[in-house]
XYZ file of C-alpha atoms in Angstrom:
666
model
C -64.778 117.587 -117.657
C -62.742 118.025 -114.793
C -63.849 120.415 -111.844
C -61.920 122.439 -111.181
C -59.230 122.062 -109.206
C -56.817 125.766 -108.012
C -57.080 129.161 -109.284
C -54.102 131.352 -110.665
C -53.147 134.526 -110.966
C -51.931 136.758 -113.693
C -49.989 140.202 -113.491
C -50.241 142.810 -116.334
C -47.006 143.577 -114.544
C -44.262 141.007 -114.701
C -44.942 137.835 -115.932
C -46.236 134.877 -113.184
C -45.166 131.339 -113.423
C -46.932 128.261 -112.368
C -46.549 124.243 -111.737
C -50.004 122.108 -112.830
C -51.177 118.800 -112.635
C -52.283 116.869 -116.114
C -55.598 116.081 -116.364
C -56.773 119.193 -112.977
C -58.901 122.197 -114.928
C -57.016 125.117 -113.394
C -59.162 128.786 -113.200
C -57.100 131.530 -114.602
C -58.229 134.864 -113.114
C -58.451 138.051 -115.110
C -59.890 140.088 -112.946
C -57.607 140.828 -110.663
C -55.195 143.197 -112.380
C -57.571 144.841 -115.338
C -55.633 147.349 -116.523
C -57.842 151.114 -116.565
C -60.378 151.209 -119.947
C -60.124 147.876 -120.716
C -63.548 146.571 -121.593
C -62.819 142.909 -123.345
C -60.027 140.373 -123.571
C -59.062 137.901 -125.270
C -56.747 134.655 -124.218
C -53.883 132.703 -126.268
C -51.795 129.573 -125.116
C -48.865 127.151 -126.680
C -49.534 124.035 -128.184
C -49.573 121.876 -125.015
C -52.266 124.383 -123.667
C -56.523 123.841 -124.067
C -57.784 127.394 -123.085
C -61.695 127.443 -122.450
C -63.905 130.578 -121.791
C -67.165 129.477 -119.660
C -70.179 131.975 -120.062
C -73.123 132.822 -119.681
C -74.711 132.562 -122.743
C -78.493 134.190 -121.582
C -76.077 137.228 -121.290
C -73.052 136.970 -123.454
C -75.400 137.543 -127.013
C -72.316 138.690 -129.532
C -69.272 139.153 -129.279
C -66.964 141.949 -129.784
C -65.281 140.571 -132.991
C -63.801 136.951 -133.934
C -62.106 136.690 -130.552
C -62.916 139.142 -127.254
C -64.862 138.211 -124.661
C -66.483 141.208 -122.569
C -65.058 141.638 -119.041
C -67.899 142.968 -116.617
C -70.509 139.694 -117.466
C -68.603 136.946 -115.295
C -66.864 135.551 -117.987
C -65.205 132.799 -116.452
C -60.924 131.280 -118.300
C -59.749 127.836 -118.307
C -57.218 125.825 -119.044
C -55.780 122.442 -118.947
C -53.703 120.441 -119.638
C -52.284 117.744 -123.081
C -48.515 116.638 -122.014
C -46.225 116.921 -119.245
C -43.429 118.785 -119.490
C -39.896 118.008 -120.596
C -39.087 121.592 -119.507
C -40.269 124.162 -117.015
C -42.110 126.935 -119.008
C -42.517 125.542 -122.220
C -46.482 125.989 -121.320
C -47.339 129.384 -122.366
C -51.386 131.557 -122.246
C -51.545 135.371 -122.603
C -54.150 137.032 -121.253
C -54.783 140.286 -123.674
C -57.610 143.222 -122.389
C -57.920 145.564 -124.577
C -60.513 149.015 -124.588
C -63.639 150.507 -126.283
C -62.313 150.424 -129.940
C -61.041 146.383 -129.327
C -58.214 147.629 -132.328
C -55.358 147.364 -130.642
C -53.976 145.870 -126.588
C -53.534 147.820 -124.001
C -52.058 145.645 -121.480
C -50.845 141.370 -121.605
C -50.439 139.165 -118.922
C -48.379 136.335 -119.385
C -48.901 132.921 -117.121
C -45.235 130.251 -117.752
C -46.933 126.564 -117.306
C -44.938 123.333 -115.991
C -47.728 119.969 -116.791
C -46.287 116.931 -113.892
C -47.933 114.802 -114.505
C -48.961 112.726 -111.038
C -51.146 109.592 -110.219
C -52.145 107.992 -106.985
C -52.713 104.619 -107.446
C -54.156 101.695 -105.963
C -56.731 98.286 -106.374
C -59.597 100.625 -106.917
C -61.072 98.786 -108.848
C -60.871 95.544 -105.850
C -59.896 92.841 -109.261
C -56.606 92.505 -106.693
C -54.160 94.860 -109.285
C -54.038 97.749 -109.317
C -54.975 100.744 -111.999
C -54.255 103.452 -113.035
C -55.070 106.907 -113.270
C -58.637 105.892 -111.436
C -61.447 108.410 -110.864
C -63.171 108.640 -107.594
C -60.165 107.285 -105.558
C -61.631 109.429 -103.095
C -64.918 107.958 -101.735
C -65.742 104.295 -100.785
C -68.883 103.076 -101.500
C -70.485 99.588 -100.945
C -71.866 96.904 -103.978
C -71.243 95.110 -107.020
C -71.075 98.701 -108.691
C -68.550 100.171 -106.128
C -65.233 101.516 -106.149
C -62.008 102.249 -102.748
C -59.097 100.090 -101.973
C -59.295 97.329 -99.680
C -56.191 96.636 -96.575
C -55.724 94.274 -94.414
C -55.129 93.715 -90.947
C -51.664 92.304 -91.252
C -52.910 90.526 -87.883
C -50.192 86.662 -88.886
C -46.556 86.149 -88.280
C -44.954 85.231 -91.791
C -41.924 85.798 -89.661
C -40.230 84.313 -86.948
C -41.699 81.510 -85.615
C -41.400 83.672 -82.117
C -42.791 86.561 -81.461
C -45.947 89.268 -81.982
C -48.337 89.579 -85.496
C -46.183 90.858 -88.117
C -47.951 94.790 -86.964
C -46.932 94.707 -84.081
C -43.468 95.654 -85.906
C -42.192 98.911 -87.812
C -40.361 96.867 -90.872
C -41.146 93.692 -92.837
C -40.336 91.360 -91.761
C -40.056 88.387 -94.187
C -41.259 88.166 -98.266
C -44.074 86.765 -97.964
C -45.309 89.546 -94.802
C -45.440 91.887 -97.843
C -47.985 89.759 -100.084
C -50.154 90.603 -96.890
C -50.172 95.187 -97.681
C -51.623 96.583 -100.988
C -49.249 98.052 -102.890
C -50.060 101.888 -103.980
C -47.817 103.372 -107.105
C -47.470 106.658 -106.749
C -47.128 108.125 -110.337
C -44.914 111.073 -111.367
C -43.477 112.562 -114.465
C -42.200 115.420 -115.372
C -38.378 118.113 -115.523
C -36.637 117.521 -112.587
C -35.995 121.262 -112.316
C -39.442 121.252 -110.684
C -38.171 119.970 -107.710
C -35.483 122.753 -106.533
C -38.931 124.815 -106.020
C -41.980 121.525 -104.957
C -41.379 119.211 -103.255
C -44.032 115.962 -102.916
C -45.229 114.690 -100.292
C -46.376 111.987 -99.071
C -48.794 111.924 -96.103
C -51.845 110.598 -93.613
C -53.475 112.390 -91.268
C -52.978 111.647 -87.212
C -56.041 110.123 -87.188
C -54.582 107.405 -89.378
C -51.229 106.617 -87.529
C -52.680 103.962 -85.180
C -54.434 102.371 -87.689
C -52.266 102.488 -90.697
C -48.674 102.095 -91.928
C -46.779 102.272 -95.424
C -43.619 101.495 -96.699
C -41.592 102.994 -99.506
C -40.187 100.233 -101.716
C -36.552 100.167 -101.901
C -34.450 99.848 -105.243
C -33.051 95.981 -104.072
C -35.675 92.796 -102.606
C -33.643 92.343 -100.000
C -36.456 93.226 -96.736
C -33.724 95.469 -95.716
C -34.770 98.158 -98.754
C -38.623 98.550 -97.681
C -38.317 102.313 -95.819
C -40.564 102.430 -93.290
C -42.213 105.632 -93.718
C -45.564 106.703 -92.546
C -47.179 105.121 -89.137
C -47.235 106.231 -85.256
C -45.296 108.883 -84.914
C -44.676 109.486 -88.432
C -47.125 111.526 -90.948
C -45.102 112.825 -93.751
C -42.387 111.026 -96.131
C -41.016 113.426 -99.083
C -40.575 111.731 -102.355
C -37.281 111.969 -103.928
C -37.994 112.658 -107.685
C -35.811 112.992 -109.953
C -37.309 114.192 -113.207
C -38.687 112.420 -115.836
C -41.125 108.954 -115.089
C -41.210 108.027 -112.363
C -42.960 105.913 -110.189
C -42.525 105.235 -106.252
C -44.280 101.512 -105.025
C -44.842 101.650 -101.724
C -46.859 99.165 -99.536
C -49.491 100.352 -97.015
C -49.853 97.994 -93.729
C -53.323 97.564 -91.928
C -53.215 98.008 -87.896
C -56.781 98.161 -86.360
C -60.167 96.349 -87.345
C -62.634 98.860 -87.772
C -64.530 98.988 -84.089
C -66.855 101.374 -81.866
C -64.607 104.122 -82.007
C -63.339 103.554 -86.552
C -65.011 102.558 -89.122
C -62.720 101.166 -91.187
C -61.828 103.853 -93.383
C -58.048 104.612 -94.619
C -56.706 108.246 -96.021
C -52.828 108.209 -97.834
C -52.678 111.271 -99.586
C -50.309 112.402 -102.027
C -49.112 116.790 -102.176
C -47.886 118.381 -103.985
C -46.341 121.244 -102.491
C -44.527 125.067 -103.731
C -42.444 126.755 -101.449
C -42.450 131.426 -102.763
C -39.286 131.237 -101.159
C -36.576 129.652 -98.738
C -37.671 131.493 -95.990
C -41.162 131.328 -96.859
C -44.238 128.228 -96.063
C -44.526 125.809 -98.634
C -47.944 125.926 -100.636
C -49.953 122.986 -102.090
C -50.527 123.009 -105.832
C -52.083 119.521 -106.164
C -52.931 116.275 -103.789
C -54.587 113.494 -104.343
C -56.330 111.081 -101.892
C -56.598 107.796 -102.013
C -58.823 105.986 -99.043
C -58.739 102.750 -98.249
C -61.235 101.033 -95.985
C -59.606 98.214 -93.774
C -61.535 94.811 -94.569
C -63.560 93.217 -91.504
C -63.154 90.667 -89.781
C -65.576 88.235 -90.469
C -66.830 84.833 -89.278
C -67.854 81.338 -91.008
C -71.369 79.552 -89.673
C -71.652 75.690 -89.868
C -73.504 75.017 -92.910
C -70.250 76.615 -94.648
C -67.565 73.420 -95.744
C -65.471 72.447 -92.546
C -61.192 72.545 -93.170
C -60.134 71.357 -90.073
C -61.263 70.869 -86.922
C -59.535 71.340 -83.041
C -60.254 69.434 -79.879
C -58.769 69.008 -76.640
C -56.901 65.838 -75.037
C -57.534 65.369 -71.024
C -56.389 62.081 -70.052
C -55.878 63.000 -65.798
C -58.574 62.942 -63.211
C -61.917 60.934 -63.700
C -63.296 62.532 -66.789
C -60.666 61.459 -69.518
C -61.712 62.064 -73.209
C -59.822 59.611 -74.534
C -63.335 57.628 -76.894
C -65.069 60.538 -77.151
C -61.323 62.327 -78.900
C -61.467 58.249 -80.998
C -65.074 59.026 -82.506
C -64.101 62.436 -83.257
C -61.022 61.533 -85.496
C -63.252 58.926 -86.497
C -65.915 61.462 -87.914
C -63.457 63.399 -89.429
C -62.471 60.130 -91.515
C -65.182 60.301 -92.696
C -65.782 64.065 -93.245
C -62.657 64.453 -95.032
C -61.022 66.745 -92.608
C -58.147 67.312 -90.373
C -58.262 66.419 -87.232
C -55.782 69.145 -84.231
C -55.443 67.587 -81.302
C -54.741 70.441 -77.867
C -52.678 68.592 -75.558
C -52.773 68.395 -71.950
C -49.238 70.667 -71.590
C -51.215 73.201 -73.940
C -54.552 73.149 -72.750
C -53.878 73.574 -68.502
C -57.273 70.873 -68.208
C -59.490 73.079 -70.421
C -61.635 71.457 -72.315
C -64.054 73.798 -73.657
C -62.193 74.583 -76.866
C -65.128 76.702 -78.818
C -65.658 78.636 -75.674
C -62.181 79.977 -76.327
C -62.119 80.899 -79.510
C -63.990 81.644 -82.520
C -63.136 81.196 -85.909
C -62.767 83.585 -89.330
C -61.244 84.970 -91.714
C -60.269 88.041 -93.468
C -60.283 89.302 -97.446
C -58.892 91.352 -100.047
C -58.825 91.196 -103.260
C -55.452 90.154 -103.591
C -55.472 88.024 -100.334
C -57.806 85.669 -98.489
C -56.183 83.827 -94.939
C -57.602 82.964 -91.531
C -57.877 85.102 -88.407
C -58.706 83.595 -85.394
C -60.978 86.062 -82.471
C -59.724 84.909 -79.214
C -62.181 85.078 -76.131
C -61.398 87.545 -72.885
C -62.080 84.178 -70.381
C -58.808 83.388 -70.090
C -58.995 79.815 -68.510
C -56.113 77.253 -69.431
C -56.830 77.455 -72.626
C -55.523 81.319 -72.619
C -52.716 80.726 -74.540
C -53.802 78.551 -77.393
C -54.370 80.848 -79.963
C -51.967 82.448 -79.811
C -48.869 81.625 -79.644
C -50.511 77.802 -81.211
C -52.847 78.633 -83.804
C -51.707 82.315 -85.006
C -48.641 81.932 -87.114
C -48.167 81.610 -90.945
C -51.118 83.901 -93.013
C -53.202 82.387 -90.007
C -53.651 86.000 -87.959
C -54.719 86.499 -84.756
C -57.739 89.370 -83.049
C -59.168 89.761 -79.664
C -60.567 92.267 -77.143
C -60.670 92.566 -73.849
C -62.427 94.894 -71.171
C -60.262 96.956 -69.593
C -61.658 96.469 -65.833
C -61.738 92.459 -66.400
C -64.996 91.362 -65.902
C -65.897 88.903 -67.615
C -68.923 86.507 -67.718
C -69.714 82.767 -68.860
C -71.437 85.054 -72.485
C -68.302 86.229 -72.659
C -67.143 82.476 -73.650
C -67.555 82.283 -77.669
C -70.389 79.204 -76.862
C -72.279 82.143 -77.362
C -71.649 83.235 -80.354
C -72.298 81.848 -83.384
C -74.057 82.721 -86.855
C -76.742 82.263 -89.475
C -75.674 80.310 -92.939
C -76.914 83.457 -95.281
C -80.834 84.625 -94.997
C -83.469 87.297 -97.044
C -84.947 89.357 -94.833
C -88.207 91.324 -96.150
C -86.354 91.279 -99.085
C -82.760 92.990 -97.749
C -79.845 90.642 -98.098
C -77.792 89.075 -96.040
C -75.456 87.507 -97.934
C -72.173 86.351 -94.902
C -75.258 85.511 -92.659
C -75.950 87.395 -88.948
C -74.178 87.331 -86.518
C -76.019 86.144 -83.358
C -74.926 86.638 -79.195
C -76.794 85.280 -76.288
C -77.606 88.245 -73.648
C -80.182 88.916 -71.335
C -84.063 88.955 -71.298
C -84.932 92.476 -71.709
C -85.207 94.423 -68.481
C -83.480 91.541 -66.213
C -79.807 93.262 -66.969
C -78.650 91.225 -66.142
C -76.114 88.671 -67.434
C -74.045 89.482 -71.287
C -70.906 89.660 -73.569
C -68.064 92.630 -72.874
C -69.052 96.008 -74.203
C -66.338 95.850 -75.924
C -66.361 92.282 -77.413
C -69.912 93.451 -78.667
C -68.990 96.983 -80.340
C -65.823 94.760 -82.072
C -68.487 92.782 -83.152
C -71.626 95.514 -84.927
C -67.930 97.384 -86.093
C -67.595 94.718 -89.098
C -70.927 95.641 -90.514
C -71.304 93.559 -92.167
C -72.388 90.367 -90.079
C -75.507 92.646 -88.533
C -75.614 90.857 -85.380
C -78.706 89.409 -83.149
C -79.627 90.141 -79.782
C -81.302 86.667 -78.492
C -81.895 85.402 -74.314
C -79.594 82.623 -73.210
C -79.138 83.497 -69.256
C -81.904 81.626 -68.538
C -79.697 78.668 -69.202
C -77.049 78.355 -65.767
C -74.177 78.711 -68.703
C -75.871 80.400 -70.937
C -73.904 80.317 -74.756
C -76.798 80.016 -77.935
C -75.485 76.782 -78.694
C -77.040 75.124 -76.062
C -80.024 75.629 -77.586
C -79.830 76.514 -81.253
C -77.994 74.755 -84.457
C -77.751 75.101 -87.381
C -77.474 72.270 -90.174
C -76.521 72.372 -94.708
C -80.321 71.049 -96.149
C -80.678 70.523 -100.515
C -83.569 72.417 -100.513
C -85.419 75.888 -98.952
C -82.396 77.637 -98.348
C -80.268 75.137 -97.859
C -80.494 75.102 -94.247
C -82.148 74.220 -90.938
C -83.031 76.004 -87.706
C -82.558 73.425 -85.140
C -83.747 74.123 -81.805
C -83.958 72.200 -78.194
C -87.375 71.887 -77.775
C -88.982 70.679 -74.494
C -92.544 69.575 -75.793
C -92.105 68.550 -78.285
C -89.201 66.168 -76.091
C -92.914 65.434 -73.885
C -94.911 64.605 -76.762
C -92.618 61.848 -77.677
C -92.300 60.606 -74.760
C -95.746 60.419 -74.028
C -96.483 58.817 -77.084
C -94.138 56.116 -76.335
C -95.689 55.819 -73.050
C -99.045 55.238 -74.547
C -97.784 52.790 -76.258
C -96.837 50.140 -73.482
C -93.117 51.811 -73.277
C -93.907 53.680 -69.786
C -90.676 50.801 -67.771
C -88.322 52.310 -70.680
C -85.696 54.368 -68.540
C -83.294 57.668 -69.079
C -79.810 56.886 -68.755
C -79.608 52.947 -69.136
C -76.465 50.739 -68.980
C -75.027 54.616 -67.425
C -74.121 51.902 -64.561
C -73.156 55.519 -62.275
C -75.719 56.851 -62.883
C -79.403 56.557 -61.341
C -82.220 55.127 -64.630
C -85.154 57.442 -64.647
C -88.608 55.302 -66.376
C -91.358 57.617 -68.266
C -93.725 57.414 -66.155
C -91.383 59.615 -63.621
C -89.764 61.184 -65.464
C -94.117 62.413 -66.882
C -95.521 62.726 -63.630
C -92.496 64.282 -62.385
C -95.156 68.002 -61.679
C -91.993 70.209 -61.556
C -89.955 69.151 -64.945
C -93.035 69.808 -66.355
C -92.939 72.690 -64.413
C -89.313 73.411 -65.690
C -90.559 72.581 -69.259
C -92.677 75.069 -69.776
C -90.970 77.927 -68.501
C -87.613 76.278 -70.573
C -90.285 76.352 -73.581
C -91.634 80.074 -73.479
C -87.527 81.328 -73.316
C -86.668 79.720 -76.029
C -89.663 80.596 -77.702
C -88.647 83.678 -77.483
C -85.622 83.041 -78.845
C -87.959 81.458 -81.775
C -89.860 84.824 -82.597
C -86.778 87.177 -82.625
C -84.645 83.947 -84.864
C -88.353 84.568 -87.192
C -88.237 87.786 -87.381
C -84.287 88.474 -87.503
C -82.998 85.847 -89.988
C -86.790 85.545 -92.559
C -87.686 82.303 -91.562
C -91.200 80.192 -91.729
C -91.928 77.287 -89.056
C -90.624 75.036 -91.843
C -86.953 76.266 -91.977
C -87.358 74.552 -88.923
C -86.793 71.859 -86.374
C -87.225 71.243 -82.997
C -85.156 68.915 -81.451
C -86.946 66.797 -77.993
C -84.307 68.386 -75.379
C -85.515 68.569 -71.399
C -83.275 71.221 -68.954
C -84.103 71.039 -65.309
C -83.973 74.618 -63.049
C -81.373 74.601 -60.328
C -80.905 78.470 -59.143
C -83.615 79.923 -61.517
C -80.706 78.341 -64.193
C -81.462 75.694 -66.708
C -79.108 72.676 -67.262
C -79.927 69.769 -69.727
C -81.177 66.567 -67.529
C -79.674 64.568 -70.720
C -76.998 65.223 -73.490
C -78.050 68.769 -75.140
C -78.510 67.643 -78.992
C -78.341 69.941 -80.419
C -74.459 70.445 -79.271
C -73.581 69.114 -81.902
C -70.699 69.467 -84.635
C -71.449 69.198 -87.948
C -68.390 69.171 -90.794
C -70.423 69.172 -93.864
C -73.030 66.271 -93.799
C -71.611 64.743 -91.367
C -73.318 65.065 -87.582
C -71.342 65.014 -84.542
C -74.337 64.596 -81.508
C -74.189 63.815 -78.390
C -75.610 60.824 -77.445
C -78.483 61.181 -75.275
C -79.054 57.956 -73.583
C -82.552 58.186 -74.235
C -85.170 55.268 -73.426
C -84.756 51.697 -74.851
C -87.080 50.710 -77.150
C -87.385 48.537 -80.428
C -83.701 47.981 -79.991
C -83.228 51.489 -79.994
C -82.216 54.779 -78.499
C -86.207 56.729 -78.357
C -84.507 59.780 -78.934
C -81.707 58.671 -81.334
C -84.551 57.698 -83.782
C -86.325 60.049 -83.518
C -84.286 62.425 -84.305
C -83.015 60.725 -86.637
C -85.655 60.836 -88.827
C -85.537 64.366 -88.540
C -82.218 65.191 -90.124
C -81.494 61.913 -92.496
C -84.231 63.194 -95.347
C -81.331 66.294 -95.406
C -79.310 63.770 -96.254
C -77.530 63.582 -92.889
C -75.913 61.328 -91.722
C -76.019 60.833 -87.525
C -73.107 59.413 -86.036
C -73.946 59.795 -81.940
C -71.042 60.236 -79.223
C -71.164 59.110 -75.649
C -69.856 62.565 -74.036
C -71.654 62.146 -70.887
C -68.912 62.370 -68.265
C -66.527 64.084 -70.743
C -68.742 66.846 -70.958
C -72.579 66.596 -70.210
C -71.586 66.186 -66.823
C -69.860 69.189 -66.120
C -72.188 71.938 -68.565
C -71.222 71.557 -72.031
C -71.523 68.678 -74.177
C -70.038 68.011 -78.192
C -70.383 71.424 -79.149
C -68.867 73.375 -76.801
C -65.560 71.344 -77.013
C -64.756 71.078 -80.357
C -64.181 73.869 -82.957
C -63.689 73.757 -86.302
C -61.980 76.377 -89.122
C -63.856 76.485 -92.045
C -63.859 77.881 -95.984
C -64.540 81.882 -95.985
C -67.220 82.234 -98.031
C -67.283 82.771 -101.872
C -69.387 86.012 -102.070
C -66.323 88.894 -101.441
C -67.899 91.818 -98.506
C -67.256 94.663 -100.525
C -70.070 93.084 -102.180
C -72.861 93.490 -99.938
C -75.117 97.366 -99.541
C -75.115 97.249 -95.469
């Protein structure tokens, strides 16, 4: 039986009138006006009313007569309606009170009931379709058996190509814009005369007013017929009801992502109000609420299918990248991936496109689209995400510190995502966000709080903070990367390793190649032989320190991602310390771009042995058995000498996860 919704009082002095909602149980207060001398009662209803008497069988052992109930033992009367009324007051309930003899009623109380059908419906079953008359609309639950509607932040631009995101405007900008909104249907049925004394109100709280906007569907297909009824300073809207069976369609628009001050839940309410008289305030008869969770912004992992790779063109100055662009174009063709080149007039000399933005997406059962997260670094590429990425079915979001203070750690080369993992029985089917931070207790550079808070608030990709402040630039992509693999967990974690590099060089020295040199053929760059490298005490000291920093992260990654040593591959790499922070000595090979099985790896210019670079040969031997194709790309003068590599200079938009975020149990 449906839980009790409201109490209606009755009186023996005059009939009472009430409007009830189909499917909602009503308790009738039979004790408020008991006639003097009454000891029992009976209750009867007309055909459209279901009457139930609730009592304690341990107290009520026998009835006085075939249909009379005692009045002194807490017996309760409840009624439900069987169908909507055709006319007002067409259902009746009579309560008759009896004295000790129980023969003739002392008095009777009449209740006239008009039944309304009313249901506020949304896609609470997460099927992509509005579910009629669903239960548990007011509670949003996680997991594959969870219930609750989902709302997208309408942060793309389906309207005119100039201007802001669609949700910056209090009107529907195009028919495509409607697809990003969530449909809600208010179904009503009942006699028109009800609305002479009752009002049906759609409303939101003042707390949700900045996070949601509602449009009412008009009578035709024109955009102007969609009326903005809720949001901002509009907290309530009277729904015009003419009586009979009616369907009122509304479109709900998300305005804000979950964040530090917003858990992501918004509430849409429909309330039937009764006015006792023209001069008295209205009181609620019935309220129905649908709760929505705003879809989080989701990152993608480098192991996921690449759709489009972005790279900047730099033609001016000494560090042009025309040959680099040719190599990236060839790699994109191999991977079957679209290539977009950001011209110099748009990048304004800023080649570090990975640092400027991070591609992700939003998902609801009825719609999914990519969303670019614009970092607060604000250098030459500052306008590119908003002006060139934002567009039809491509959203935009950003977070900027109010004080304007940022560090290198706020660039998104310092933001990564693991592939899906399972850790101590807990599954992370959408991976875990990786953020570079400072060493515990050091109190140095950290990613801005407003950005970190946003990432944590998305909830479903539970962030892990690593130690990256030991690097001069300070980004996690300088010492780690993920590549797909056909076995085990479906991926490998690649970690830069000075010790693995020194071990390789010592082996080559013992084989008699001590005179083989780094940077052979680079002309302007002085060569360094293996003998010279291995005799350099300072380099050995730097390598020991850098390895300890990477090993600290190795422990965190193993613990937080549930990895074993078999899931990790050490990539040979040397770093040198300058002013107590580390920079890659030769092009940093883990700072690669991953396009499916095709890897674009910085060409390290290592010692040439048997006609090939021993560093390249070593990396091939580690990665090619996994079915990966290694393409070494020369980025020495175009990126490496400027303190970055291929990953820093490229950015990839990838296919979304097949796993639906709402099926997670956080």
